[in-house]
């Protein structure tokens, strides 16, 4: 049967030089992503219409054509739970209403330079603009961010903290919260968050401000 997977496999085998092997992932993409998110890109599902087009092109040209759109690793999956009321993710995650609804997110804390619109009117939105460079003063916003997170928690809500990629600024805010509210040491806070979102990598300036 000419399934979408077979079309992709045929394309890969035709494009790759002799020697490399192509494997199907045991447990599927979701299982592989849960263990190795930094190795992943997002592959949009191939519609049946695209499959038929690919097959037609293959029959006419004799060569398979592979048309797959990619999403960076930091936008893979969905927001991750840091605490029962605290989630971490990217701007892409924050823009997806289905993520917010499924996780019962009631508030967004945006610490990027770009103001984005909340996708639902019932979501409480706070914007703290911060540059992502080693000279940016993120520590001056720690207390404001912590107070906002605590306010959401006290009301029984859940907050998603995000920046653009969910790699530097928003993880720093989550680390600051763990250190202040849960008395984590810096290394413990970093390791705790890294275990849940492996792509996090706060810049050295931010790490220094957490000391």
mmCIF file of C-alpha atoms in Angstrom:
data_model
loop_
_atom_site.group_PDB
_atom_site.id
_atom_site.type_symbol
_atom_site.label_atom_id
_atom_site.label_comp_id
_atom_site.label_asym_id
_atom_site.label_seq_id
_atom_site.Cartn_x
_atom_site.Cartn_y
_atom_site.Cartn_z
ATOM 1 C CA UNK A 1 0.000 0.000 0.000
ATOM 2 C CA UNK A 2 1.325 3.469 -0.933
ATOM 3 C CA UNK A 3 1.028 5.081 2.496
ATOM 4 C CA UNK A 4 2.451 8.513 3.376
ATOM 5 C CA UNK A 5 5.232 6.793 5.313
ATOM 6 C CA UNK A 6 6.164 4.706 2.284
ATOM 7 C CA UNK A 7 6.293 7.794 0.047
ATOM 8 C CA UNK A 8 8.633 9.513 2.513
ATOM 9 C CA UNK A 9 10.757 6.387 2.883
ATOM 10 C CA UNK A 10 11.060 6.015 -0.886
ATOM 11 C CA UNK A 11 12.075 9.676 -1.159
ATOM 12 C CA UNK A 12 14.729 9.338 1.532
ATOM 13 C CA UNK A 13 16.210 6.207 0.016
ATOM 14 C CA UNK A 14 16.410 7.894 -3.377
ATOM 15 C CA UNK A 15 18.041 11.059 -2.017
ATOM 16 C CA UNK A 16 20.563 9.463 0.333
ATOM 17 C CA UNK A 17 23.907 8.173 -0.931
ATOM 18 C CA UNK A 18 24.472 4.443 -0.832
ATOM 19 C CA UNK A 19 25.207 3.161 2.639
ATOM 20 C CA UNK A 20 22.953 4.928 5.196
ATOM 21 C CA UNK A 21 20.012 2.978 6.551
ATOM 22 C CA UNK A 22 16.560 4.407 7.265
ATOM 23 C CA UNK A 23 14.697 3.187 10.338
ATOM 24 C CA UNK A 24 11.167 3.481 11.660
ATOM 25 C CA UNK A 25 11.117 4.726 15.264
ATOM 26 C CA UNK A 26 9.943 2.194 17.831
ATOM 27 C CA UNK A 27 7.153 3.878 19.767
ATOM 28 C CA UNK A 28 6.815 6.571 17.134
ATOM 29 C CA UNK A 29 7.856 10.203 17.047
ATOM 30 C CA UNK A 30 6.302 11.077 20.422
ATOM 31 C CA UNK A 31 8.392 8.483 22.262
ATOM 32 C CA UNK A 32 11.603 9.563 20.536
ATOM 33 C CA UNK A 33 10.850 13.242 21.216
ATOM 34 C CA UNK A 34 10.244 12.610 24.916
ATOM 35 C CA UNK A 35 13.796 11.254 25.194
ATOM 36 C CA UNK A 36 15.690 13.300 22.598
ATOM 37 C CA UNK A 37 13.818 16.580 21.878
ATOM 38 C CA UNK A 38 17.020 18.363 20.854
ATOM 39 C CA UNK A 39 17.361 15.921 17.932
ATOM 40 C CA UNK A 40 13.867 16.560 16.597
ATOM 41 C CA UNK A 41 12.150 18.808 14.126
ATOM 42 C CA UNK A 42 8.411 19.068 13.656
ATOM 43 C CA UNK A 43 7.116 17.288 10.558
ATOM 44 C CA UNK A 44 3.674 18.383 9.459
ATOM 45 C CA UNK A 45 1.336 15.482 8.576
ATOM 46 C CA UNK A 46 1.241 14.701 4.864
ATOM 47 C CA UNK A 47 -2.300 14.892 3.518
ATOM 48 C CA UNK A 48 -3.669 12.294 1.119
ATOM 49 C CA UNK A 49 -3.777 14.998 -1.547
ATOM 50 C CA UNK A 50 -0.044 15.576 -1.122
ATOM 51 C CA UNK A 51 0.596 11.841 -1.270
ATOM 52 C CA UNK A 52 -1.268 11.590 -4.577
ATOM 53 C CA UNK A 53 0.658 14.595 -5.922
ATOM 54 C CA UNK A 54 3.969 13.048 -4.871
ATOM 55 C CA UNK A 55 3.028 9.772 -6.588
ATOM 56 C CA UNK A 56 2.061 11.622 -9.772
ATOM 57 C CA UNK A 57 5.348 13.512 -9.806
ATOM 58 C CA UNK A 58 7.263 10.306 -9.207
ATOM 59 C CA UNK A 59 5.556 8.600 -12.136
ATOM 60 C CA UNK A 60 6.166 11.581 -14.437
ATOM 61 C CA UNK A 61 9.708 12.485 -13.421
ATOM 62 C CA UNK A 62 11.004 9.170 -12.213
ATOM 63 C CA UNK A 63 12.321 10.826 -9.041
ATOM 64 C CA UNK A 64 10.509 11.262 -5.732
ATOM 65 C CA UNK A 65 9.832 14.752 -4.458
ATOM 66 C CA UNK A 66 9.895 15.386 -0.720
ATOM 67 C CA UNK A 67 7.987 18.419 0.556
ATOM 68 C CA UNK A 68 8.090 18.590 4.345
ATOM 69 C CA UNK A 69 7.881 21.722 6.484
ATOM 70 C CA UNK A 70 9.919 21.898 9.665
ATOM 71 C CA UNK A 71 9.510 23.485 13.072
ATOM 72 C CA UNK A 72 12.470 24.151 15.390
ATOM 73 C CA UNK A 73 13.105 21.774 18.271
ATOM 74 C CA UNK A 74 12.149 24.423 20.822
ATOM 75 C CA UNK A 75 8.600 24.533 19.423
ATOM 76 C CA UNK A 76 8.197 20.757 19.536
ATOM 77 C CA UNK A 77 5.600 19.072 21.700
ATOM 78 C CA UNK A 78 3.821 21.389 24.101
ATOM 79 C CA UNK A 79 4.421 23.370 27.289
ATOM 80 C CA UNK A 80 6.059 21.402 30.104
ATOM 81 C CA UNK A 81 4.887 21.312 33.710
ATOM 82 C CA UNK A 82 7.375 22.771 36.182
ATOM 83 C CA UNK A 83 4.931 22.793 39.091
ATOM 84 C CA UNK A 84 1.208 21.937 39.103
ATOM 85 C CA UNK A 85 0.406 25.616 38.509
ATOM 86 C CA UNK A 86 3.521 26.624 36.525
ATOM 87 C CA UNK A 87 4.293 25.735 32.906
ATOM 88 C CA UNK A 88 7.170 26.639 30.595
ATOM 89 C CA UNK A 89 7.160 26.939 26.815
ATOM 90 C CA UNK A 90 7.732 29.056 23.732
ATOM 91 C CA UNK A 91 5.750 31.822 22.040
ATOM 92 C CA UNK A 92 4.451 29.200 19.619
ATOM 93 C CA UNK A 93 3.069 27.149 22.504
ATOM 94 C CA UNK A 94 1.427 30.245 23.997
ATOM 95 C CA UNK A 95 -0.280 30.983 20.674
ATOM 96 C CA UNK A 96 -1.958 27.587 20.487
ATOM 97 C CA UNK A 97 -5.386 27.698 22.099
ATOM 98 C CA UNK A 98 -5.594 23.908 22.205
ATOM 99 C CA UNK A 99 -2.487 23.726 24.405
ATOM 100 C CA UNK A 100 -3.897 26.292 26.816
ATOM 101 C CA UNK A 101 -7.283 24.598 26.932
ATOM 102 C CA UNK A 102 -5.920 21.081 27.388
ATOM 103 C CA UNK A 103 -3.646 22.163 30.244
ATOM 104 C CA UNK A 104 -6.248 24.505 31.765
ATOM 105 C CA UNK A 105 -3.867 27.456 31.506
ATOM 106 C CA UNK A 106 -5.521 30.594 32.878
ATOM 107 C CA UNK A 107 -2.646 33.078 32.558
ATOM 108 C CA UNK A 108 0.299 33.881 30.298
ATOM 109 C CA UNK A 109 3.526 35.559 31.391
ATOM 110 C CA UNK A 110 5.424 36.801 28.335
ATOM 111 C CA UNK A 111 9.055 37.814 28.972
ATOM 112 C CA UNK A 112 10.058 38.371 25.339
ATOM 113 C CA UNK A 113 10.484 41.698 23.556
ATOM 114 C CA UNK A 114 7.454 41.059 21.380
ATOM 115 C CA UNK A 115 3.951 41.683 22.656
ATOM 116 C CA UNK A 116 1.595 38.942 21.535
ATOM 117 C CA UNK A 117 -2.149 38.653 21.823
ATOM 118 C CA UNK A 118 -3.689 36.094 24.162
ATOM 119 C CA UNK A 119 -5.679 33.646 22.073
ATOM 120 C CA UNK A 120 -8.612 33.683 24.475
ATOM 121 C CA UNK A 121 -10.181 36.558 26.375
ATOM 122 C CA UNK A 122 -10.401 34.585 29.621
ATOM 123 C CA UNK A 123 -6.605 34.167 29.791
ATOM 124 C CA UNK A 124 -4.931 36.686 32.097
ATOM 125 C CA UNK A 125 -1.976 38.201 30.241
ATOM 126 C CA UNK A 126 1.142 39.905 31.591
ATOM 127 C CA UNK A 127 4.033 41.207 29.501
ATOM 128 C CA UNK A 128 7.486 41.914 30.938
ATOM 129 C CA UNK A 129 9.749 42.848 27.993
ATOM 130 C CA UNK A 130 13.307 41.549 28.383
ATOM 131 C CA UNK A 131 16.138 41.379 25.848
ATOM 132 C CA UNK A 132 17.952 38.065 25.508
ATOM 133 C CA UNK A 133 21.576 39.119 25.870
ATOM 134 C CA UNK A 134 24.205 38.953 28.611
ATOM 135 C CA UNK A 135 23.810 42.648 29.526
ATOM 136 C CA UNK A 136 20.017 42.603 29.970
ATOM 137 C CA UNK A 137 18.832 43.180 33.539
ATOM 138 C CA UNK A 138 16.363 40.370 34.041
ATOM 139 C CA UNK A 139 16.823 40.235 37.821
ATOM 140 C CA UNK A 140 14.996 43.544 38.262
ATOM 141 C CA UNK A 141 11.860 41.743 37.050
ATOM 142 C CA UNK A 142 12.163 38.662 39.253
ATOM 143 C CA UNK A 143 9.890 39.884 42.029
ATOM 144 C CA UNK A 144 7.245 41.185 39.622
ATOM 145 C CA UNK A 145 7.186 37.834 37.833
ATOM 146 C CA UNK A 146 7.130 35.855 41.085
ATOM 147 C CA UNK A 147 4.261 37.965 42.415
ATOM 148 C CA UNK A 148 2.284 37.360 39.221
ATOM 149 C CA UNK A 149 2.853 33.598 39.377
ATOM 150 C CA UNK A 150 1.834 33.528 43.043
ATOM 151 C CA UNK A 151 -1.279 35.567 42.289
ATOM 152 C CA UNK A 152 -2.340 33.027 39.663
ATOM 153 C CA UNK A 153 -1.564 30.155 42.041
ATOM 154 C CA UNK A 154 -3.570 31.679 44.892
ATOM 155 C CA UNK A 155 -6.589 31.964 42.602
ATOM 156 C CA UNK A 156 -6.334 28.288 41.694
ATOM 157 C CA UNK A 157 -5.107 28.995 38.180
ATOM 158 C CA UNK A 158 -2.182 27.907 36.029
ATOM 159 C CA UNK A 159 0.350 30.146 34.306
ATOM 160 C CA UNK A 160 2.457 29.503 31.214
ATOM 161 C CA UNK A 161 5.744 31.420 31.273
ATOM 162 C CA UNK A 162 7.189 31.930 27.800
ATOM 163 C CA UNK A 163 9.602 34.014 25.775
ATOM 164 C CA UNK A 164 10.268 33.579 22.062
ATOM 165 C CA UNK A 165 11.900 30.148 22.101
ATOM 166 C CA UNK A 166 11.498 29.096 25.738
ATOM 167 C CA UNK A 167 15.247 28.601 25.987
ATOM 168 C CA UNK A 168 16.751 31.495 27.962
ATOM 169 C CA UNK A 169 14.477 34.185 29.410
ATOM 170 C CA UNK A 170 11.431 32.180 30.483
ATOM 171 C CA UNK A 171 13.504 29.337 32.008
ATOM 172 C CA UNK A 172 15.397 31.988 33.982
ATOM 173 C CA UNK A 173 12.120 33.285 35.405
ATOM 174 C CA UNK A 174 11.043 29.756 36.320
ATOM 175 C CA UNK A 175 14.400 29.132 37.988
ATOM 176 C CA UNK A 176 14.050 32.364 39.957
ATOM 177 C CA UNK A 177 10.625 31.219 41.127
ATOM 178 C CA UNK A 178 11.915 27.832 42.261
ATOM 179 C CA UNK A 179 14.797 29.464 44.118
ATOM 180 C CA UNK A 180 12.564 32.005 45.863
ATOM 181 C CA UNK A 181 9.421 29.979 46.525
ATOM 182 C CA UNK A 182 10.911 26.500 46.929
ATOM 183 C CA UNK A 183 14.411 27.393 48.205
ATOM 184 C CA UNK A 184 16.135 25.556 45.363
ATOM 185 C CA UNK A 185 19.843 26.140 44.858
ATOM 186 C CA UNK A 186 20.795 27.463 41.431
ATOM 187 C CA UNK A 187 22.182 24.155 40.164
ATOM 188 C CA UNK A 188 19.187 22.228 41.461
ATOM 189 C CA UNK A 189 16.762 24.674 39.834
ATOM 190 C CA UNK A 190 18.602 24.440 36.520
ATOM 191 C CA UNK A 191 18.757 20.632 36.597
ATOM 192 C CA UNK A 192 15.089 20.394 37.590
ATOM 193 C CA UNK A 193 13.972 22.492 34.621
ATOM 194 C CA UNK A 194 16.466 20.933 32.209
ATOM 195 C CA UNK A 195 15.016 17.506 32.978
ATOM 196 C CA UNK A 196 11.594 18.741 31.904
ATOM 197 C CA UNK A 197 12.607 20.868 28.915
ATOM 198 C CA UNK A 198 15.968 19.747 27.612
ATOM 199 C CA UNK A 199 16.486 22.659 25.193
ATOM 200 C CA UNK A 200 16.743 25.290 27.954
ATOM 201 C CA UNK A 201 20.016 27.233 28.020
ATOM 202 C CA UNK A 202 19.882 30.590 29.849
ATOM 203 C CA UNK A 203 22.660 32.951 28.800
ATOM 204 C CA UNK A 204 25.587 33.433 31.187
ATOM 205 C CA UNK A 205 24.435 36.912 32.162
ATOM 206 C CA UNK A 206 21.103 35.575 33.378
ATOM 207 C CA UNK A 207 22.749 32.720 35.261
ATOM 208 C CA UNK A 208 24.988 35.217 37.026
ATOM 209 C CA UNK A 209 21.985 37.284 38.104
ATOM 210 C CA UNK A 210 20.449 34.210 39.722
ATOM 211 C CA UNK A 211 23.415 33.779 42.077
#
